[in-house]
Tab-separated table of C-alpha atoms in Angstrom:
chain	number	residue	atom	x	y	z
H	27	MET	CA	-78.891	-23.811	-143.548
H	28	ARG	CA	-80.073	-24.698	-139.892
H	29	ASN	CA	-77.230	-25.801	-137.909
H	30	LYS	CA	-78.147	-27.191	-134.101
H	31	GLN	CA	-74.946	-26.646	-131.863
H	32	VAL	CA	-73.669	-27.327	-128.203
H	33	ILE	CA	-72.249	-24.060	-127.265
H	34	LEU	CA	-70.216	-23.725	-123.840
H	35	ARG	CA	-72.025	-20.599	-121.860
H	36	ASP	CA	-68.329	-19.691	-119.807
H	37	THR	CA	-65.696	-21.172	-118.345
H	38	VAL	CA	-65.989	-23.588	-115.921
H	39	SER	CA	-64.534	-24.482	-112.543
H	40	GLY	CA	-65.265	-27.309	-110.022
H	41	PHE	CA	-67.407	-29.858	-111.592
H	42	PRO	CA	-68.890	-29.306	-114.976
H	43	LYS	CA	-73.154	-29.135	-115.569
H	44	GLU	CA	-75.263	-29.292	-117.837
H	45	SER	CA	-76.088	-25.895	-117.639
H	46	ASP	CA	-72.610	-25.427	-118.419
H	47	MET	CA	-73.680	-25.677	-122.116
H	48	LEU	CA	-76.803	-24.837	-124.070
H	49	VAL	CA	-78.231	-26.486	-127.320
H	50	THR	CA	-79.236	-24.425	-129.710
H	51	THR	CA	-80.449	-24.493	-133.244
H	52	GLY	CA	-79.599	-21.378	-135.464
H	53	SER	CA	-79.448	-20.432	-139.458
H	54	THR	CA	-75.892	-20.365	-140.098
H	55	GLU	CA	-74.460	-20.045	-144.044
H	56	LEU	CA	-71.922	-22.863	-144.066
H	57	LYS	CA	-69.650	-22.655	-147.252
H	58	LEU	CA	-65.943	-23.069	-147.702
H	59	PRO	CA	-63.288	-20.129	-147.954
H	60	GLU	CA	-63.180	-18.473	-151.414
H	61	GLY	CA	-61.299	-20.754	-154.094
H	62	SER	CA	-61.840	-24.328	-154.542
H	63	SER	CA	-58.263	-25.140	-153.300
H	64	SER	CA	-58.771	-23.329	-149.906
H	65	GLY	CA	-57.624	-26.670	-148.078
H	66	ALA	CA	-60.867	-26.518	-145.604
H	67	VAL	CA	-63.704	-29.474	-145.825
H	68	LEU	CA	-67.761	-29.210	-145.012
H	69	VAL	CA	-68.833	-31.815	-143.202
H	70	LYS	CA	-71.748	-32.922	-141.954
H	71	ASN	CA	-71.141	-34.763	-138.550
H	72	LEU	CA	-72.018	-38.425	-137.523
H	73	TYR	CA	-70.546	-39.071	-134.175
H	74	LEU	CA	-69.219	-37.463	-131.698
H	75	SER	CA	-66.533	-38.592	-128.915
H	76	CYS	CA	-66.878	-37.344	-125.097
H	77	ASP	CA	-63.656	-37.682	-123.857
H	78	PRO	CA	-62.012	-36.857	-119.912
H	79	TYR	CA	-59.437	-34.312	-121.562
H	80	MET	CA	-62.480	-32.153	-122.954
H	81	ARG	CA	-62.900	-30.994	-118.913
H	82	GLY	CA	-59.515	-28.999	-119.203
H	83	ARG	CA	-60.669	-27.124	-122.173
H	84	MET	CA	-63.418	-25.723	-120.216
H	85	THR	CA	-61.072	-23.933	-118.018
H	86	LYS	CA	-59.359	-20.771	-118.951
H	87	ARG	CA	-55.628	-21.882	-119.588
H	88	HIS	CA	-52.509	-19.681	-120.977
H	89	PRO	CA	-50.983	-20.589	-124.031
H	90	GLY	CA	-48.330	-22.745	-123.450
H	91	ASP	CA	-50.403	-24.541	-120.337
H	92	SER	CA	-51.484	-27.345	-122.606
H	93	TYR	CA	-51.165	-29.512	-125.767
H	94	VAL	CA	-54.701	-28.257	-126.800
H	95	ASN	CA	-56.658	-24.808	-126.429
H	96	SER	CA	-59.338	-23.943	-124.348
H	97	PHE	CA	-62.717	-23.867	-125.552
H	98	ASN	CA	-64.123	-20.504	-126.474
H	99	PRO	CA	-67.223	-19.710	-124.684
H	100	GLY	CA	-70.210	-18.368	-126.777
H	101	SER	CA	-68.993	-20.941	-129.464
H	102	PRO	CA	-69.530	-24.676	-130.301
H	103	LEU	CA	-67.663	-27.070	-128.256
H	104	THR	CA	-64.961	-29.076	-130.312
H	105	GLY	CA	-63.436	-32.508	-129.951
H	106	TYR	CA	-63.143	-36.106	-132.279
H	107	GLY	CA	-65.842	-37.110	-134.314
H	108	VAL	CA	-67.096	-39.107	-137.545
H	109	ALA	CA	-68.356	-37.212	-139.866
H	110	LYS	CA	-69.109	-37.309	-144.171
H	111	VAL	CA	-67.473	-34.603	-146.534
H	112	LEU	CA	-70.390	-32.757	-148.414
H	113	GLU	CA	-67.743	-30.278	-150.180
H	114	SER	CA	-63.986	-30.388	-150.208
H	115	GLY	CA	-61.360	-27.811	-150.920
H	116	ASP	CA	-58.632	-30.180	-149.957
H	117	PRO	CA	-57.246	-32.719	-152.475
H	118	LYS	CA	-57.023	-35.263	-149.874
H	119	PHE	CA	-60.706	-35.627	-149.459
H	120	LYS	CA	-63.355	-35.759	-151.624
H	121	GLN	CA	-67.434	-35.642	-151.319
H	122	GLY	CA	-68.621	-38.746	-149.675
H	123	ASP	CA	-65.953	-39.597	-147.965
H	124	PHE	CA	-66.072	-40.608	-144.162
H	125	VAL	CA	-63.464	-38.859	-141.694
H	126	TRP	CA	-62.445	-38.846	-138.487
H	127	GLY	CA	-60.971	-36.238	-136.243
H	128	ILE	CA	-61.302	-32.801	-134.746
H	129	THR	CA	-64.557	-31.198	-135.619
H	130	GLY	CA	-67.286	-29.167	-134.117
H	131	TRP	CA	-70.396	-30.363	-131.707
H	132	GLU	CA	-72.733	-29.377	-134.377
H	133	GLU	CA	-74.773	-30.878	-137.073
H	134	TYR	CA	-72.514	-29.169	-139.796
H	135	SER	CA	-69.028	-27.707	-139.330
H	136	VAL	CA	-66.327	-26.171	-141.894
H	137	ILE	CA	-62.746	-27.585	-140.889
H	138	THR	CA	-60.048	-25.932	-142.019
H	139	ALA	CA	-57.610	-27.527	-140.144
H	140	THR	CA	-57.837	-30.620	-142.146
H	141	GLU	CA	-54.238	-31.865	-140.940
H	142	ALA	CA	-56.189	-33.122	-138.240
H	143	LEU	CA	-58.619	-34.952	-140.114
H	144	PHE	CA	-58.088	-38.714	-140.967
H	145	LYS	CA	-59.949	-40.424	-143.971
H	146	ILE	CA	-61.826	-43.862	-142.830
H	147	HIS	CA	-60.329	-46.540	-145.435
H	148	ASN	CA	-62.161	-49.605	-143.586
H	149	THR	CA	-66.181	-49.325	-143.342
H	150	ASP	CA	-66.634	-52.831	-142.893
H	151	VAL	CA	-66.953	-52.180	-138.595
H	152	PRO	CA	-69.266	-49.853	-137.014
H	153	LEU	CA	-68.229	-46.067	-138.288
H	154	SER	CA	-68.473	-44.785	-134.173
H	155	TYR	CA	-65.554	-47.290	-133.629
H	156	TYR	CA	-63.361	-44.359	-135.255
H	157	THR	CA	-64.282	-42.327	-132.111
H	158	GLY	CA	-62.685	-44.909	-129.944
H	159	ILE	CA	-61.150	-48.456	-130.489
H	160	LEU	CA	-60.209	-46.852	-134.277
H	161	GLY	CA	-59.945	-43.520	-133.419
H	162	MET	CA	-57.778	-41.260	-130.806
H	163	PRO	CA	-58.527	-43.931	-127.444
H	164	GLY	CA	-57.447	-46.613	-129.430
H	165	ILE	CA	-54.002	-45.459	-130.689
H	166	THR	CA	-53.915	-43.813	-127.117
H	167	ALA	CA	-54.211	-47.312	-125.691
H	168	TYR	CA	-51.577	-48.668	-128.244
H	169	VAL	CA	-48.956	-46.268	-127.615
H	170	GLY	CA	-49.085	-45.916	-124.089
H	171	PHE	CA	-48.731	-49.957	-124.007
H	172	TYR	CA	-46.645	-50.998	-126.066
H	173	GLU	CA	-44.513	-47.970	-127.080
H	174	VAL	CA	-44.300	-46.252	-123.623
H	175	CYS	CA	-44.320	-49.439	-121.279
H	176	SER	CA	-42.799	-52.211	-123.423
H	177	PRO	CA	-44.384	-55.199	-121.926
H	178	LYS	CA	-42.858	-58.598	-121.843
H	179	LYS	CA	-44.499	-62.025	-121.936
H	180	GLY	CA	-45.642	-62.809	-117.983
H	181	GLU	CA	-45.228	-59.163	-116.523
H	182	THR	CA	-48.080	-57.732	-114.289
H	183	VAL	CA	-50.068	-55.552	-115.610
H	184	TYR	CA	-52.736	-53.129	-113.852
H	185	VAL	CA	-55.225	-50.694	-115.462
H	186	SER	CA	-57.113	-48.049	-113.620
H	187	ALA	CA	-60.465	-46.747	-115.184
H	188	ALA	CA	-60.378	-49.984	-116.995
H	189	SER	CA	-63.579	-50.464	-118.637
H	190	GLY	CA	-63.723	-46.851	-120.183
H	191	ALA	CA	-62.332	-45.993	-123.678
H	192	VAL	CA	-58.854	-46.644	-123.286
H	193	GLY	CA	-58.648	-48.985	-120.541
H	194	GLN	CA	-61.037	-51.677	-121.773
H	195	LEU	CA	-58.238	-52.157	-124.639
H	196	VAL	CA	-55.292	-51.950	-122.809
H	197	GLY	CA	-56.594	-54.699	-120.799
H	198	GLN	CA	-57.166	-56.812	-124.038
H	199	PHE	CA	-53.814	-55.767	-125.482
H	200	ALA	CA	-52.002	-57.148	-122.646
H	201	LYS	CA	-53.405	-60.320	-122.485
H	202	LEU	CA	-52.879	-60.653	-126.368
H	203	SER	CA	-49.057	-59.782	-125.154
H	204	GLY	CA	-49.213	-63.165	-122.748
H	205	CYS	CA	-49.374	-60.661	-119.472
H	206	TYR	CA	-51.539	-61.314	-116.225
H	207	VAL	CA	-54.196	-58.047	-116.087
H	208	VAL	CA	-56.013	-56.549	-113.337
H	209	GLY	CA	-58.480	-53.976	-113.858
H	210	SER	CA	-60.047	-51.468	-111.203
H	211	ALA	CA	-63.634	-49.773	-111.855
H	212	GLY	CA	-66.140	-47.833	-110.075
H	213	SER	CA	-69.181	-50.475	-109.957
H	214	LYS	CA	-70.217	-54.154	-110.136
H	215	GLU	CA	-71.479	-53.868	-113.694
H	216	LYS	CA	-68.386	-52.484	-114.773
H	217	VAL	CA	-66.243	-55.538	-113.038
H	218	ASP	CA	-68.131	-57.944	-114.104
H	219	LEU	CA	-67.602	-56.233	-117.515
H	220	LEU	CA	-63.727	-56.863	-117.423
H	221	LYS	CA	-63.621	-59.975	-116.144
H	222	ASN	CA	-66.437	-61.428	-118.448
H	223	LYS	CA	-66.131	-59.649	-121.782
H	224	PHE	CA	-62.524	-58.138	-121.680
H	225	GLY	CA	-61.100	-60.894	-120.014
H	226	PHE	CA	-59.197	-59.511	-117.440
H	227	ASP	CA	-57.737	-61.717	-114.860
H	228	GLU	CA	-59.276	-60.018	-111.976
H	229	ALA	CA	-60.901	-56.766	-111.468
H	230	PHE	CA	-62.479	-54.700	-108.519
H	231	ASN	CA	-64.376	-51.812	-107.623
H	232	TYR	CA	-61.830	-49.470	-105.975
H	233	LYS	CA	-65.149	-47.611	-103.946
H	234	GLU	CA	-65.146	-50.685	-101.865
H	235	GLU	CA	-61.704	-51.088	-100.904
H	236	PRO	CA	-61.207	-49.062	-97.866
H	237	ASN	CA	-57.369	-49.223	-98.340
H	238	LEU	CA	-56.162	-49.201	-102.022
H	239	VAL	CA	-52.496	-49.936	-100.712
H	240	ALA	CA	-53.515	-53.557	-99.508
H	241	ALA	CA	-55.812	-53.787	-102.369
H	242	LEU	CA	-53.259	-53.730	-105.084
H	243	LYS	CA	-51.238	-56.320	-102.887
H	244	ARG	CA	-53.728	-58.862	-102.581
H	245	TYR	CA	-54.216	-58.734	-106.495
H	246	PHE	CA	-50.115	-58.160	-106.922
H	247	PRO	CA	-48.507	-59.945	-104.104
H	248	GLU	CA	-45.188	-60.011	-106.331
H	249	GLY	CA	-45.870	-56.499	-107.546
H	250	ILE	CA	-46.704	-54.318	-110.592
H	251	ASP	CA	-44.451	-54.380	-113.545
H	252	ILE	CA	-46.844	-52.069	-115.788
H	253	TYR	CA	-49.375	-49.429	-114.340
H	254	PHE	CA	-51.501	-47.773	-117.173
H	255	GLU	CA	-52.642	-44.532	-115.337
H	256	ASN	CA	-56.160	-42.859	-115.840
H	257	VAL	CA	-57.038	-41.712	-112.419
H	258	GLY	CA	-54.191	-39.968	-110.543
H	259	GLY	CA	-54.291	-38.809	-106.750
H	260	LYS	CA	-54.726	-41.830	-104.331
H	261	MET	CA	-54.821	-44.516	-106.950
H	262	LEU	CA	-51.580	-43.622	-107.869
H	263	ASP	CA	-50.225	-43.189	-104.653
H	264	ALA	CA	-50.970	-46.685	-103.785
H	265	VAL	CA	-49.696	-48.068	-107.084
H	266	LEU	CA	-46.052	-46.252	-106.433
H	267	LEU	CA	-45.787	-48.628	-102.945
H	268	ASN	CA	-46.925	-51.540	-104.874
H	269	MET	CA	-44.866	-51.129	-108.004
H	270	ARG	CA	-41.861	-53.898	-108.753
H	271	ILE	CA	-38.302	-52.524	-109.221
H	272	HIS	CA	-37.896	-51.453	-113.180
H	273	GLY	CA	-41.639	-50.806	-113.362
H	274	ARG	CA	-43.021	-48.645	-115.898
H	275	ILE	CA	-46.049	-46.352	-115.633
H	276	ALA	CA	-47.486	-45.053	-118.439
H	277	VAL	CA	-49.753	-41.448	-117.391
H	278	CYS	CA	-52.450	-40.898	-119.738
H	279	GLY	CA	-54.960	-39.524	-117.486
H	280	MET	CA	-56.216	-38.215	-113.947
H	281	ILE	CA	-59.378	-38.306	-114.300
H	282	SER	CA	-60.246	-37.927	-110.315
H	283	GLN	CA	-57.915	-34.716	-110.461
H	284	TYR	CA	-59.922	-32.647	-113.254
H	285	ASN	CA	-62.721	-31.139	-111.348
H	286	LEU	CA	-60.694	-30.250	-108.105
H	287	GLU	CA	-59.769	-26.335	-107.680
H	288	GLN	CA	-57.057	-27.745	-105.680
H	289	PRO	CA	-55.333	-30.860	-106.935
H	290	GLU	CA	-54.363	-33.592	-104.301
H	291	GLY	CA	-50.574	-34.199	-104.019
H	292	VAL	CA	-48.778	-37.485	-104.546
H	293	HIS	CA	-46.908	-38.471	-101.454
H	294	ASN	CA	-44.850	-41.749	-102.092
H	295	LEU	CA	-42.802	-40.662	-105.415
H	296	THR	CA	-39.812	-41.480	-103.428
H	297	SER	CA	-40.769	-45.325	-104.666
H	298	VAL	CA	-39.615	-43.591	-108.429
H	299	ILE	CA	-36.001	-43.489	-107.012
H	300	SER	CA	-35.577	-46.660	-105.192
H	301	LYS	CA	-37.536	-48.894	-107.125
H	302	GLN	CA	-36.034	-47.443	-110.018
H	303	LEU	CA	-39.310	-46.805	-112.262
H	304	ARG	CA	-39.987	-45.102	-115.669
H	305	MET	CA	-42.809	-43.089	-115.745
H	306	GLU	CA	-43.752	-41.055	-118.446
H	307	GLY	CA	-46.555	-38.719	-119.791
H	308	PHE	CA	-47.941	-38.910	-123.570
H	309	VAL	CA	-50.298	-37.856	-125.772
H	310	ALA	CA	-51.635	-39.091	-128.745
H	311	PRO	CA	-51.455	-36.892	-131.648
H	312	SER	CA	-47.671	-36.889	-131.044
H	313	TYR	CA	-47.860	-40.699	-132.038
H	314	TYR	CA	-50.175	-39.994	-134.970
H	315	HIS	CA	-47.452	-41.330	-137.020
H	316	LEU	CA	-48.001	-45.039	-135.954
H	317	TYR	CA	-51.596	-44.999	-136.946
H	318	GLY	CA	-51.274	-47.339	-139.619
H	319	LYS	CA	-49.089	-49.746	-137.873
H	320	PHE	CA	-51.774	-49.630	-135.164
H	321	LEU	CA	-54.654	-50.749	-137.663
H	322	GLU	CA	-52.527	-53.399	-139.281
H	323	MET	CA	-52.659	-54.875	-136.022
H	324	VAL	CA	-56.032	-54.148	-134.519
H	325	VAL	CA	-58.393	-54.342	-137.453
H	326	PRO	CA	-57.423	-57.819	-137.701
H	327	ALA	CA	-57.929	-58.476	-134.139
H	328	ILE	CA	-61.042	-57.041	-134.352
H	329	ASN	CA	-62.699	-58.958	-137.366
H	330	GLU	CA	-61.183	-62.643	-135.596
H	331	GLY	CA	-63.130	-61.644	-132.771
H	332	LYS	CA	-59.646	-61.148	-130.284
H	333	ILE	CA	-60.670	-57.753	-129.603
H	334	THR	CA	-64.385	-56.540	-128.412
H	335	TYR	CA	-65.068	-53.259	-127.724
H	336	VAL	CA	-68.088	-51.634	-125.507
H	337	GLU	CA	-69.897	-48.659	-126.779
H	338	ASP	CA	-72.145	-46.386	-124.406
H	339	VAL	CA	-74.386	-44.593	-127.116
H	340	VAL	CA	-76.946	-41.442	-126.491
H	341	GLU	CA	-78.474	-39.933	-129.810
H	342	GLY	CA	-79.035	-36.663	-130.574
H	343	LEU	CA	-76.942	-33.619	-129.943
H	344	GLU	CA	-79.378	-32.206	-127.408
H	345	SER	CA	-77.914	-35.289	-125.081
H	346	ALA	CA	-74.328	-34.398	-125.717
H	347	PRO	CA	-73.977	-32.118	-122.613
H	348	ALA	CA	-75.216	-35.108	-120.243
H	349	ALA	CA	-73.280	-37.544	-121.708
H	350	LEU	CA	-69.895	-35.449	-121.436
H	351	VAL	CA	-70.880	-34.311	-117.670
H	352	GLY	CA	-71.697	-37.999	-116.910
H	353	LEU	CA	-67.783	-39.332	-117.501
H	354	PHE	CA	-66.606	-37.297	-114.490
H	355	VAL	CA	-69.225	-39.433	-112.171
H	356	GLY	CA	-68.813	-42.845	-114.122
H	357	ARG	CA	-71.994	-42.650	-115.648
H	358	ASN	CA	-71.003	-44.317	-119.173
H	359	VAL	CA	-70.016	-48.303	-119.177
H	360	GLY	CA	-67.691	-48.206	-121.992
H	361	LYS	CA	-67.041	-45.692	-124.663
H	362	GLN	CA	-69.548	-42.737	-124.545
H	363	VAL	CA	-70.326	-41.825	-127.848
H	364	VAL	CA	-73.015	-39.282	-129.053
H	365	VAL	CA	-74.814	-39.930	-132.274
H	366	VAL	CA	-75.741	-36.585	-134.284
H	367	SER	CA	-76.748	-38.316	-137.244
H	368	ARG	CA	-77.125	-42.099	-138.943
H	369	GLU	CA	-76.599	-40.496	-142.116
């Protein structure tokens, strides 16, 4: 079977480039391991998710350094995606099922780690939503906001990188919880999206703010109760000085740091003591046991128009390297999705 793939050429330092990846088509014999109960599935990939955490996987890391392994140079990238089962050696899945989870950046994949796959039961929404609002980014937003931050009605919420796959949902969850929410993004188009599409109370372009501490003071004169952290660096430093006593910070990502050879330090950590803050990192896979509870809340909210979602869609595996690299310069508007096949 001919199988187009996106291969990582070598480990990456600094900003990733399209040339760090190679799109190639070869003939591969794709079959399940021997035995009908092998536990593996053969899938046709439909949609692939571009996510900032993938940058770390391009770097050589030692076992135990991260919750997820590095990519293997010379092999296809792997990441979250939506696929259709063509053949199954796992009793949980049958031919024709749609699934989401970890798959290869290729047209067809044999997935042996099926514990990382979720069967898609609700197909009344676009299947691509399972790369975003109904997939890993969705449960990330849900867990970080509700489980880590425990919001209360009337609290103030700040979301950085707010127009991305996770941030756009956190802001909407905050509004559904009766909070005042402000988001930041890197262009006028994204700021308008936050206010007009996602219902943020206020939004600003951080690139136009020479003093982030003063900007946050302007939007939060009484301080910030909850900060959903996606950026790190200077943004985190500015937020720490603007937090209220007993504030909570959910550390989801730090996209400003991923491509730096020497990460920036954080200088205002004494605020964690003086303001009695709680700052907690988390990763979605540790909370997948809450996925059913998450769907019970989010699917009706989508159907009732209470939550909206924006995707930035590119067509074809050959577009995938540019789409992934674009995350780190803010090229995408909304959740970045690669269409491999529409079936």
